[in-house]
Coordinates of C-alpha atoms and ligand atoms in Angstrom, one line a residue:
M1 CA 161.1 -116.8 -261.5
D2 CA 161.7 -119.5 -258.8
K3 CA 159.5 -119.2 -255.8
Y4 CA 160.2 -120.3 -252.3
D5 CA 158.2 -120.6 -249.1
L6 CA 161.1 -119.1 -247.2
V7 CA 164.1 -117.0 -248.3
V8 CA 166.8 -116.4 -245.7
I9 CA 169.3 -113.5 -246.4
G10 CA 172.6 -114.1 -244.7
A11 CA 174.2 -117.5 -243.9
G12 CA 175.7 -116.8 -240.5
P13 CA 174.7 -118.9 -237.5
G14 CA 171.4 -117.2 -237.3
G15 CA 170.5 -117.6 -241.0
Y16 CA 171.8 -121.1 -241.8
V17 CA 170.2 -122.6 -238.6
A18 CA 166.9 -120.8 -239.5
A19 CA 167.1 -122.3 -243.0
I20 CA 167.5 -125.8 -241.5
R21 CA 164.6 -125.3 -239.2
G22 CA 162.5 -124.0 -242.2
A23 CA 163.4 -127.1 -244.2
Q24 CA 162.5 -129.3 -241.2
L25 CA 159.1 -127.6 -241.1
G26 CA 158.5 -128.4 -244.7
F27 CA 159.2 -125.0 -246.2
K28 CA 160.9 -124.9 -249.7
T29 CA 163.9 -122.8 -248.5
A30 CA 166.6 -120.7 -250.2
L31 CA 169.6 -119.3 -248.4
I32 CA 171.4 -116.2 -249.9
E33 CA 175.0 -115.4 -249.0
K34 CA 177.3 -112.8 -250.4
R35 CA 180.4 -114.3 -248.9
G36 CA 182.1 -117.1 -250.8
T37 CA 181.6 -119.5 -247.9
L38 CA 178.7 -120.2 -245.5
G39 CA 178.8 -119.7 -241.8
G40 CA 178.9 -115.9 -241.6
T41 CA 181.1 -113.9 -239.2
C42 CA 181.1 -116.6 -236.6
L43 CA 182.5 -119.5 -238.6
N44 CA 184.7 -117.4 -241.0
V45 CA 186.2 -114.5 -239.0
G46 CA 184.7 -114.8 -235.5
C47 CA 184.0 -117.5 -233.0
I48 CA 185.7 -120.4 -234.6
P49 CA 189.0 -118.9 -235.8
S50 CA 189.4 -116.9 -232.6
K51 CA 188.9 -120.1 -230.5
A52 CA 191.4 -122.0 -232.7
L53 CA 194.1 -119.4 -232.0
L54 CA 193.1 -119.2 -228.4
D55 CA 193.6 -123.0 -228.1
S56 CA 197.0 -122.9 -229.9
S57 CA 198.3 -120.1 -227.9
E58 CA 197.1 -121.8 -224.7
H59 CA 199.1 -124.9 -225.5
Y60 CA 202.2 -122.7 -226.0
L61 CA 201.7 -120.9 -222.7
K62 CA 201.3 -124.1 -220.8
A63 CA 204.4 -125.7 -222.4
N64 CA 206.3 -122.5 -221.7
K65 CA 205.2 -121.7 -218.2
E66 CA 203.5 -124.7 -216.6
F67 CA 204.9 -127.9 -217.9
E68 CA 208.0 -127.7 -215.7
T69 CA 206.0 -127.4 -212.5
H70 CA 204.2 -130.6 -213.6
G71 CA 207.6 -132.3 -214.0
I72 CA 207.7 -132.1 -217.8
K73 CA 210.8 -130.8 -219.5
V74 CA 210.5 -129.4 -223.0
G75 CA 213.6 -128.4 -225.0
G76 CA 213.7 -126.1 -228.0
L77 CA 210.2 -124.8 -227.6
D78 CA 209.4 -122.4 -230.5
I79 CA 206.5 -120.8 -232.3
D80 CA 205.7 -121.5 -236.0
F81 CA 203.3 -118.6 -236.3
P82 CA 202.4 -119.2 -240.0
R83 CA 201.6 -122.8 -239.2
M84 CA 199.4 -121.7 -236.3
I85 CA 197.5 -119.4 -238.7
A86 CA 197.3 -122.2 -241.3
R87 CA 195.8 -124.6 -238.7
K88 CA 193.2 -122.0 -237.8
Q89 CA 192.3 -121.8 -241.4
E90 CA 192.0 -125.6 -241.7
V91 CA 189.6 -125.5 -238.8
V92 CA 187.5 -122.8 -240.5
D93 CA 187.5 -124.6 -243.8
Q94 CA 186.3 -127.9 -242.2
T95 CA 183.6 -126.0 -240.3
V96 CA 182.2 -124.1 -243.3
A97 CA 182.3 -127.3 -245.4
G98 CA 180.1 -128.8 -242.7
V99 CA 177.5 -126.1 -243.3
D100 CA 177.5 -126.9 -247.1
Y101 CA 176.8 -130.5 -246.2
L102 CA 174.0 -129.5 -243.9
M103 CA 172.4 -127.4 -246.6
E104 CA 172.5 -130.2 -249.1
K105 CA 171.2 -132.8 -246.5
N106 CA 168.2 -130.5 -245.8
G107 CA 167.5 -129.8 -249.4
I108 CA 168.1 -126.0 -249.1
T109 CA 168.9 -124.1 -252.2
V110 CA 172.1 -122.0 -251.6
L111 CA 172.4 -118.9 -253.8
H112 CA 175.8 -117.1 -253.6
G113 CA 175.4 -113.4 -254.1
M114 CA 174.2 -110.1 -252.6
G115 CA 170.5 -110.3 -251.7
A116 CA 168.3 -107.2 -252.0
F117 CA 164.6 -106.4 -251.8
V118 CA 163.0 -105.6 -255.2
D119 CA 159.5 -105.5 -253.6
A120 CA 157.9 -107.1 -250.5
H121 CA 157.9 -110.6 -252.1
T122 CA 160.8 -110.5 -254.5
I123 CA 164.6 -110.7 -253.8
E124 CA 167.3 -110.0 -256.3
V125 CA 170.5 -112.0 -256.0
T126 CA 173.6 -110.4 -257.5
P127 CA 176.6 -112.8 -257.7
T128 CA 180.2 -111.5 -257.8
E129 CA 180.3 -112.6 -261.4
G130 CA 177.4 -113.2 -263.8
A131 CA 173.9 -111.9 -264.1
A132 CA 171.5 -111.1 -261.3
T133 CA 168.5 -113.3 -260.8
Q134 CA 165.2 -112.7 -259.0
I135 CA 163.4 -115.1 -256.7
G136 CA 159.9 -114.9 -255.2
A137 CA 159.3 -115.5 -251.4
D138 CA 156.3 -116.0 -249.3
R139 CA 158.3 -115.4 -246.2
I140 CA 161.7 -113.6 -245.8
L141 CA 164.2 -113.7 -242.9
I142 CA 166.8 -111.0 -242.7
A143 CA 169.9 -112.4 -241.0
T144 CA 172.6 -110.1 -242.4
G145 CA 174.6 -109.8 -239.2
S146 CA 177.2 -107.1 -238.3
E147 CA 180.6 -105.7 -239.2
P148 CA 183.3 -104.1 -237.0
A149 CA 182.6 -100.6 -235.7
S150 CA 185.3 -97.9 -235.4
L151 CA 185.6 -94.5 -233.9
P152 CA 184.9 -91.4 -236.1
F153 CA 188.5 -90.3 -236.1
I154 CA 190.1 -93.7 -236.9
A155 CA 190.6 -94.8 -240.5
L156 CA 190.7 -98.6 -240.4
D157 CA 193.3 -99.5 -243.1
G158 CA 193.7 -103.3 -242.6
D159 CA 197.5 -102.7 -242.6
R160 CA 198.6 -101.2 -239.2
I161 CA 195.1 -100.1 -238.0
I162 CA 193.2 -103.3 -238.0
T163 CA 190.0 -105.1 -236.9
S164 CA 189.5 -108.6 -235.5
T165 CA 189.3 -109.9 -239.1
E166 CA 192.9 -109.0 -239.9
A167 CA 194.1 -109.8 -236.4
L168 CA 193.1 -113.5 -237.1
E169 CA 195.5 -113.7 -240.0
L170 CA 198.6 -111.5 -239.4
P171 CA 201.6 -112.4 -241.6
Q172 CA 203.9 -112.6 -238.6
L173 CA 203.9 -112.5 -234.9
P174 CA 203.9 -108.8 -233.8
K175 CA 206.3 -107.6 -231.1
T176 CA 203.8 -105.0 -229.9
M177 CA 200.1 -104.4 -230.2
A178 CA 197.7 -101.7 -228.9
I179 CA 194.1 -102.8 -228.5
I180 CA 191.4 -100.2 -228.3
G181 CA 188.6 -101.6 -226.2
G182 CA 188.8 -104.0 -223.2
G183 CA 185.7 -105.9 -224.3
V184 CA 185.3 -109.5 -225.5
I185 CA 187.4 -109.2 -228.7
G186 CA 190.1 -107.1 -227.1
L187 CA 190.6 -109.6 -224.3
E188 CA 190.3 -112.7 -226.4
L189 CA 192.7 -111.6 -229.1
G190 CA 194.8 -109.8 -226.5
S191 CA 195.2 -113.1 -224.7
V192 CA 196.3 -114.9 -227.9
Y193 CA 199.1 -112.5 -228.6
A194 CA 200.2 -111.9 -225.0
R195 CA 200.5 -115.7 -224.6
L196 CA 202.7 -115.8 -227.7
G197 CA 205.0 -113.1 -226.3
T198 CA 203.6 -109.9 -227.9
E199 CA 203.7 -106.8 -225.7
V200 CA 199.9 -106.1 -225.5
H201 CA 198.4 -102.8 -224.3
V202 CA 194.7 -102.8 -223.8
I203 CA 193.3 -99.2 -223.8
E204 CA 189.8 -98.9 -222.4
Y205 CA 187.6 -95.9 -222.1
Q206 CA 185.7 -97.1 -219.0
D207 CA 187.3 -97.7 -215.6
A208 CA 187.0 -101.5 -215.9
I209 CA 187.4 -104.2 -218.5
I210 CA 184.4 -106.1 -219.8
P211 CA 182.4 -103.2 -218.2
T212 CA 179.0 -104.6 -219.1
M213 CA 179.5 -107.8 -217.2
D214 CA 179.3 -108.1 -213.4
R215 CA 182.2 -105.9 -212.1
T216 CA 183.7 -108.7 -210.0
M217 CA 184.4 -110.6 -213.2
G218 CA 186.4 -107.8 -214.8
K219 CA 188.5 -107.4 -211.6
E220 CA 189.3 -111.1 -211.4
L221 CA 190.1 -111.4 -215.1
Q222 CA 192.3 -108.3 -215.1
R223 CA 194.4 -109.7 -212.3
S224 CA 194.9 -113.0 -214.2
M225 CA 195.7 -111.4 -217.5
K226 CA 198.3 -109.1 -215.9
K227 CA 200.1 -112.4 -215.1
I228 CA 200.5 -113.1 -218.8
G229 CA 201.9 -109.6 -219.3
V230 CA 198.9 -107.7 -220.6
K231 CA 199.2 -104.0 -219.8
F232 CA 195.9 -102.3 -219.0
H233 CA 195.3 -98.6 -219.5
L234 CA 191.8 -98.0 -218.1
S235 CA 189.9 -94.6 -218.1
H236 CA 191.9 -93.6 -221.2
G237 CA 190.2 -91.8 -224.1
V238 CA 191.9 -92.5 -227.4
K239 CA 192.0 -89.4 -229.5
E240 CA 194.3 -90.2 -232.5
V241 CA 195.5 -93.3 -234.3
T242 CA 197.8 -93.0 -237.3
N243 CA 199.6 -95.3 -239.7
A244 CA 203.3 -94.5 -239.6
G245 CA 204.4 -97.0 -242.2
D246 CA 205.8 -99.9 -240.3
Q247 CA 204.0 -98.9 -237.1
A248 CA 200.8 -97.6 -235.7
V249 CA 200.9 -94.6 -233.4
V250 CA 198.1 -94.4 -230.8
K251 CA 197.5 -91.3 -228.7
A252 CA 195.1 -91.1 -225.7
D253 CA 194.4 -88.9 -222.7
D254 CA 194.5 -90.5 -219.3
K255 CA 191.9 -89.6 -216.7
K256 CA 194.0 -86.6 -215.5
G257 CA 194.1 -85.3 -219.1
K258 CA 197.8 -86.3 -219.6
E259 CA 198.6 -87.5 -223.1
V260 CA 200.0 -91.0 -223.5
T261 CA 201.5 -92.3 -226.8
W262 CA 202.1 -95.9 -228.0
E263 CA 204.1 -96.8 -231.0
V264 CA 203.2 -100.4 -231.9
D265 CA 203.3 -102.9 -234.7
Y266 CA 199.5 -103.0 -234.9
C267 CA 196.6 -101.2 -233.4
L268 CA 193.6 -103.5 -233.1
V269 CA 190.3 -101.5 -232.9
A270 CA 187.8 -103.5 -230.9
V271 CA 185.2 -101.0 -229.8
G272 CA 182.1 -103.1 -230.8
R273 CA 180.3 -104.1 -233.9
K274 CA 177.5 -102.5 -235.9
P275 CA 174.5 -104.0 -237.7
Y276 CA 175.0 -104.6 -241.5
T277 CA 172.2 -103.7 -243.9
L278 CA 174.1 -102.1 -246.7
G279 CA 172.6 -102.8 -250.2
L280 CA 169.7 -104.7 -248.7
G281 CA 167.2 -102.3 -250.2
L282 CA 165.1 -102.0 -247.0
D283 CA 163.7 -98.7 -248.3
K284 CA 162.0 -100.6 -251.1
V285 CA 159.8 -102.2 -248.6
G286 CA 159.5 -99.4 -246.1
L287 CA 161.5 -101.1 -243.3
A288 CA 163.0 -98.8 -240.7
L289 CA 166.3 -98.9 -238.8
D290 CA 166.5 -97.7 -235.2
E291 CA 168.9 -95.1 -233.9
R292 CA 171.7 -97.7 -233.8
G293 CA 171.2 -98.9 -237.3
R294 CA 169.4 -102.1 -236.3
V295 CA 166.4 -103.5 -238.2
E296 CA 163.3 -102.8 -236.0
V297 CA 161.4 -105.8 -234.9
D298 CA 158.5 -106.6 -232.5
A299 CA 158.5 -109.1 -229.7
H300 CA 158.1 -111.9 -232.3
L301 CA 161.1 -110.7 -234.4
R302 CA 158.7 -109.5 -237.1
T303 CA 159.3 -106.3 -239.0
A304 CA 156.7 -103.8 -240.1
Q305 CA 156.1 -106.2 -243.0
P306 CA 154.3 -109.2 -241.3
H307 CA 156.0 -111.8 -243.6
V308 CA 159.5 -110.4 -243.1
Y309 CA 161.4 -111.2 -239.9
A310 CA 164.9 -110.2 -238.8
I311 CA 167.2 -111.9 -236.3
G312 CA 170.8 -112.0 -234.8
D313 CA 173.3 -109.2 -234.9
V314 CA 171.2 -107.1 -237.2
V315 CA 168.5 -106.6 -234.5
K316 CA 168.6 -105.5 -230.9
G317 CA 170.2 -107.6 -228.2
A318 CA 173.5 -109.3 -227.5
M319 CA 175.7 -109.9 -230.6
L320 CA 176.2 -113.6 -230.0
A321 CA 176.1 -116.6 -232.3
H322 CA 173.8 -118.7 -230.0
K323 CA 171.4 -115.7 -229.6
A324 CA 171.3 -115.5 -233.4
E325 CA 170.6 -119.2 -233.6
E326 CA 167.8 -119.2 -231.0
E327 CA 166.2 -116.2 -232.8
G328 CA 166.5 -117.9 -236.2
I329 CA 164.6 -120.9 -234.9
Y330 CA 162.1 -118.7 -233.1
A331 CA 161.3 -116.6 -236.2
V332 CA 160.8 -119.6 -238.5
E333 CA 158.7 -121.5 -236.0
H334 CA 156.6 -118.3 -235.5
M335 CA 156.2 -118.0 -239.3
A336 CA 154.9 -121.6 -239.3
G337 CA 152.2 -120.7 -236.8
Q338 CA 153.9 -122.3 -233.8
K339 CA 154.3 -120.6 -230.4
P340 CA 158.1 -120.7 -229.7
H341 CA 159.8 -119.1 -226.7
I342 CA 163.1 -117.4 -225.9
D343 CA 164.1 -115.8 -222.6
H344 CA 166.7 -113.2 -223.6
N345 CA 167.7 -112.8 -220.0
L346 CA 168.9 -116.4 -220.0
I347 CA 171.3 -116.2 -223.0
P348 CA 174.7 -116.8 -221.5
G349 CA 177.7 -114.6 -222.3
V350 CA 181.2 -116.0 -222.4
V351 CA 184.7 -114.5 -222.7
Y352 CA 187.1 -117.3 -223.9
T353 CA 190.2 -116.0 -222.0
W354 CA 191.9 -118.1 -219.4
P355 CA 190.4 -118.2 -216.9
E356 CA 187.2 -118.0 -218.9
V357 CA 184.4 -115.7 -217.9
A358 CA 180.8 -116.8 -218.3
A359 CA 177.6 -115.3 -217.0
V360 CA 173.8 -115.7 -217.2
G361 CA 171.1 -113.5 -215.8
R362 CA 171.4 -110.2 -213.9
T363 CA 174.6 -108.7 -212.7
E364 CA 174.9 -107.3 -209.2
E365 CA 175.0 -103.8 -210.6
Q366 CA 171.7 -104.4 -212.5
L367 CA 170.0 -105.8 -209.4
K368 CA 171.1 -102.7 -207.4
A369 CA 169.8 -100.4 -210.2
E370 CA 166.5 -102.3 -210.4
G371 CA 166.1 -102.1 -206.6
V372 CA 165.8 -105.9 -206.3
A373 CA 166.5 -107.4 -202.9
Y374 CA 169.2 -110.0 -203.4
K375 CA 171.8 -112.0 -201.6
T376 CA 175.1 -113.2 -202.9
G377 CA 177.4 -116.2 -202.4
S378 CA 180.9 -116.6 -203.8
F379 CA 183.4 -119.4 -203.9
P380 CA 187.1 -118.9 -205.1
F381 CA 188.7 -121.6 -207.3
K382 CA 191.8 -121.5 -205.0
A383 CA 189.7 -123.5 -202.6
S384 CA 188.8 -126.2 -205.2
G385 CA 190.8 -129.4 -205.1
R386 CA 190.3 -129.9 -208.9
A387 CA 191.5 -126.4 -209.6
R388 CA 194.7 -127.0 -207.5
A389 CA 195.3 -130.3 -209.4
S390 CA 195.2 -128.5 -212.8
M391 CA 196.9 -125.3 -211.6
D392 CA 193.8 -123.2 -212.4
T393 CA 193.2 -121.5 -209.1
D394 CA 192.4 -118.0 -210.4
G395 CA 188.8 -116.8 -210.3
V396 CA 185.6 -117.1 -208.5
V397 CA 182.0 -118.2 -208.8
K398 CA 179.3 -115.7 -207.7
V399 CA 175.7 -116.7 -207.3
L400 CA 173.0 -114.0 -206.9
A401 CA 169.7 -115.1 -205.5
H402 CA 166.5 -113.2 -204.5
A403 CA 166.7 -112.2 -200.8
D404 CA 163.2 -113.5 -200.0
T405 CA 162.4 -116.3 -202.5
D406 CA 166.0 -117.6 -202.9
E407 CA 165.4 -117.9 -206.7
I408 CA 168.7 -117.6 -208.6
L409 CA 168.8 -114.3 -210.5
G410 CA 172.4 -114.4 -211.9
V411 CA 175.4 -116.6 -212.0
H412 CA 178.9 -115.2 -212.8
I413 CA 181.9 -117.4 -213.2
C414 CA 185.5 -116.4 -213.8
G415 CA 187.4 -119.6 -213.8
P416 CA 188.6 -122.8 -215.6
R417 CA 186.0 -124.1 -218.1
A418 CA 183.5 -121.4 -217.1
A419 CA 182.2 -121.5 -220.7
D420 CA 181.0 -125.1 -220.2
M421 CA 180.0 -124.8 -216.6
I422 CA 177.6 -121.9 -217.2
A423 CA 175.2 -124.4 -218.8
E424 CA 174.3 -125.7 -215.4
A425 CA 173.3 -122.2 -214.3
V426 CA 171.2 -121.8 -217.5
V427 CA 169.3 -125.0 -216.9
A428 CA 168.8 -124.1 -213.2
M429 CA 167.5 -120.7 -214.1
E430 CA 165.3 -121.9 -217.0
F431 CA 163.6 -124.1 -214.3
R432 CA 163.6 -121.2 -211.9
A433 CA 165.7 -123.0 -209.3
S434 CA 166.5 -121.6 -206.0
A435 CA 170.1 -121.4 -204.7
E436 CA 169.0 -124.1 -202.2
D437 CA 168.1 -126.4 -205.2
V438 CA 171.5 -126.2 -206.7
A439 CA 173.2 -126.4 -203.3
R440 CA 171.4 -129.7 -202.6
M441 CA 172.3 -131.3 -206.0
S442 CA 175.2 -133.7 -206.0
H443 CA 178.2 -132.4 -208.0
A444 CA 180.8 -135.0 -208.9
H445 CA 184.0 -134.7 -207.0
P446 CA 186.6 -133.5 -207.9
T447 CA 185.2 -131.2 -210.5
F448 CA 185.3 -127.4 -211.2
T449 CA 181.4 -127.5 -210.9
E450 CA 181.7 -128.1 -207.1
A451 CA 182.5 -124.4 -207.0
I452 CA 179.0 -123.6 -208.2
K453 CA 177.5 -125.8 -205.5
E454 CA 179.7 -124.1 -202.9
A455 CA 178.7 -120.6 -204.1
A456 CA 175.0 -121.6 -204.0
L457 CA 175.5 -122.9 -200.5
A458 CA 177.1 -119.6 -199.6
A459 CA 174.2 -117.7 -201.1
T460 CA 171.7 -119.7 -199.0
G461 CA 173.4 -118.3 -195.9
D462 CA 177.0 -118.8 -195.2
R463 CA 176.9 -122.6 -195.7
A464 CA 179.9 -123.1 -198.0
L465 CA 181.8 -126.1 -196.8
H466 CA 185.3 -125.7 -198.1
I467 CA 186.2 -122.2 -197.2
Ligands
FAD501 P1 176.7 -113.0 -239.2 O1 177.4 -114.2 -238.6 O2 177.4 -111.7 -239.3 O3 176.3 -113.5 -240.7 C1 175.6 -112.6 -241.6 C2 175.9 -113.1 -243.0 O4 175.1 -112.4 -243.9 C3 177.3 -112.8 -243.4 O5 177.9 -114.0 -243.9 C4 177.2 -111.8 -244.5 O6 178.2 -112.0 -245.5 C5 175.8 -112.1 -245.0 N1 175.1 -110.9 -245.7 C6 175.0 -109.7 -245.2 N2 174.3 -108.9 -246.0 C7 173.9 -109.7 -247.1 C8 173.2 -109.6 -248.2 N3 172.5 -108.4 -248.5 N4 173.0 -110.6 -249.1 C9 173.6 -111.8 -248.8 N5 174.3 -112.0 -247.7 C10 174.5 -111.0 -246.8 N6 179.8 -115.0 -230.6 C11 179.6 -116.0 -229.8 O7 178.5 -116.3 -229.4 N7 180.7 -116.7 -229.3 C12 182.0 -116.4 -229.7 O8 182.9 -117.0 -229.2 C13 182.2 -115.3 -230.6 N8 183.4 -114.9 -231.0 C14 183.5 -113.9 -231.9 C15 184.8 -113.5 -232.2 C16 185.0 -112.5 -233.1 C17 186.4 -112.1 -233.5 C18 183.9 -111.8 -233.7 C19 184.1 -110.8 -234.7 C20 182.6 -112.2 -233.3 C21 182.4 -113.2 -232.4 N9 181.2 -113.6 -232.0 C22 181.0 -114.6 -231.1 C23 180.0 -112.9 -232.4 C24 179.3 -113.8 -233.5 O9 180.2 -114.0 -234.6 C25 178.1 -113.1 -234.1 O10 177.2 -112.7 -233.0 C26 177.3 -114.0 -235.0 O11 178.1 -114.3 -236.1 C27 176.0 -113.3 -235.5 O12 175.4 -114.1 -236.4 P2 174.4 -113.6 -237.5 O13 173.9 -114.8 -238.2 O14 173.4 -112.7 -236.9 O15 175.3 -112.8 -238.5
NAD502 P1 182.5 -105.0 -226.8 O1 181.2 -104.2 -226.8 O2 182.5 -106.3 -226.1 O3 183.7 -104.2 -226.2 C1 184.0 -102.9 -226.7 C2 184.8 -102.2 -225.6 O4 185.4 -101.0 -226.2 C3 184.0 -101.8 -224.4 O5 184.6 -102.2 -223.2 C4 183.9 -100.3 -224.5 O6 183.9 -99.7 -223.3 C5 185.3 -100.0 -225.2 N1 185.3 -98.7 -225.9 C6 184.3 -98.2 -226.6 N2 184.7 -97.0 -227.1 C7 186.0 -96.8 -226.7 C8 187.0 -95.8 -226.9 N3 186.7 -94.7 -227.6 N4 188.2 -96.0 -226.3 C9 188.5 -97.1 -225.6 N5 187.6 -98.1 -225.4 C10 186.4 -97.9 -226.0 O7 182.8 -105.1 -228.4 P2 183.9 -106.0 -229.1 O8 184.9 -106.6 -228.1 O9 184.4 -105.2 -230.3 O10 183.1 -107.2 -229.7 C11 182.0 -106.9 -230.6 C12 180.9 -107.9 -230.5 O11 181.3 -109.2 -230.8 C13 180.4 -108.0 -229.0 O12 179.0 -107.6 -229.0 C14 180.5 -109.4 -228.6 O13 179.3 -109.9 -228.1 C15 180.8 -110.2 -229.9 N6 181.9 -111.1 -229.6 C16 181.5 -112.1 -228.7 C17 182.5 -113.0 -228.3 C18 182.2 -114.1 -227.4 O14 181.0 -114.4 -227.2 N7 183.1 -114.8 -226.8 C19 183.8 -112.9 -228.8 C20 184.1 -111.8 -229.6 C21 183.1 -110.9 -230.0

C-alpha cells in the first residue's frame, strides 16, 4: 500500500491549493478527485464558467445599449449562443488543465476516483472504472465541497427545473426563466440571461435581494438590474414547481397570500448549496456532522480526529472559493506545526453583476444588532468623473467606522469594478486602518477608487469633497 504524509480528498480550490502548500512544506502528497477534471465546483461549474458567461453577455449588452452613445455604430448585432457556451467551456478547459500542470510541477500524486475512509489512516480510492486501491495517510484533509440545495417540494430534473450547473450550458437561449432565490447565483446568472434578452423573473422569499449583505447594496443593485429588464418578486413564497414538458410552471404566494403563476422555459433553483459528504465514510472514523450537514471542526479546522482536518464549503462559514483556499493553506500549515492565521471577518464577498457588489467586514444591520457605536460615510458613483466617462454611474460606496476610534468596521461597494476595489478595503482593515487613514491616502485620479476615499472622508465627518 502506498503511504503519504498528506492525503487531500477533493480537488476544488480548497483541496488543490492545500495540496500545493503541502508539497511546498515537504509532505509527500496525494490528491483524490472523483470528477474527471481537477478544480472542483469553482473551476468546472462555478466561479470560472459563470464569469465567462457574465463577460460575454456584458459585451453584448454594451454593444446593444451603450456603443451608440459612445458614437460607435454596430450593424447586424446578433447572438451565437452555442458559440458563447463553447467559449465558456474553452475557458474552463484551459483553467482545469492549468491545475493538472500545477500538480505535476509540485510532484503531487493525483488519484481519480471516489475517496472514502477505511479507517483513521487508510483511504480507499474507487475509480469509475477498474479496481479500488487503498492508500495510507499520516494526515488527511477533507475538502469535498458542496452541491446545489433545493426545496423539499421541488424535484430537480436537470431538464426544465435546473440548478446553476445546467444553467451554464443550456442548449439554446431561453425566452423566459424563473429564478428561485435572489442570492448570488440567482443574480449573476439572472444577469447573464437578462442581458441576452431572456425575460427573467427573480422570486425571493425575503423582502430584499442579497438579503445577507448590507441592505443598501440590495436596494442599489435591484434598481440597476431592473434597468436590464429583470423582474423582481420579493416576499414571495414558492410552493410548487412542475415540469410541463416544454415549460416549467412555478407557483408562489405573494405576501398577501395571493397565488402567482409563471410558465417559463426554465426554472433555475438557486436557494443555496449544501455540504457534500456522501460516500466519504465519516462514520468509519467517528466524525460528526452538524445540524446543517457540515463536518464539525475546531478553531484550527481540525476534526475530532487530530490528524484529520476539513476546509471550504464542507465546513461552516461562507461558501467561497477564496475562503476555501485560505482554509486549505491554514490547515496544512497547522498540520506542519506552524501558527497560521485567518480572520474570517475579513474574507470579502462579491456579486459579479454589473454594477458589481463587494463587501468586507460588518454590515450596518450587524453593527446595529451588536450594539456597536458606528458612523457611516457614503459616496455615489454618479459624482465620480471616472464613472461618468465610462457610463457606470450606478451604485455607491459605504464606509462604516467605529464612532469613537474611527476604525473601519465594514466597507460595502455597489459599483463598477467593486470586486477589484474591495481589495483596498481588505488591506486597510487587515492593518486596522481608520477612516481617516484611508481618507488621507492619495488615490489616483481619475479612478473608481476615489469613491472609496470620498466615502472615508464622509465617514470622518462630512468631509467628502465632490458631493
Ligand atoms: P468544491 O469546489 O466543491 O470541490 C470539492 C471537490 O471534491 C469536487 O471536485 C468534488 O467532486 C470532490 N469530491 C467530493 N467528494 C469526494 C470524494 N469522496 N472523493 C473524491 N472527490 C470528492 N465562489 C467565489 O468565491 N467566487 C465566485 O465567483 C463563485 N462563483 C460561483 C458560481 C457558481 C455557479 C457556483 C455554483 C459557485 C460559485 N462559487 C464562487 C462558490 C465556489 O465554487 C465554492 O465556494 C468553492 O468551489 C468551494 O471550494 P471547495 O474546495 O470547498 O469545494
Ligand atoms: P445564496 O445563499 O446566496 O442565496 C439564496 C437565496 O435564496 C437567498 O436570498 C434566500 O433568501 C433565497 N431563498 C431561500 N429559500 C427560498 C425560497 N423558498 N423561495 C425563494 N427564495 C428563497 O445561495 P446561492 O445563490 O444558491 O449560492 C450558493 C452559494 O454559492 C452561496 O453560498 C455563495 O456564496 C456561493 N456563490 C458565490 C458566488 C460569488 O462569490 N460571486 C457566486 C455564486 C455562488
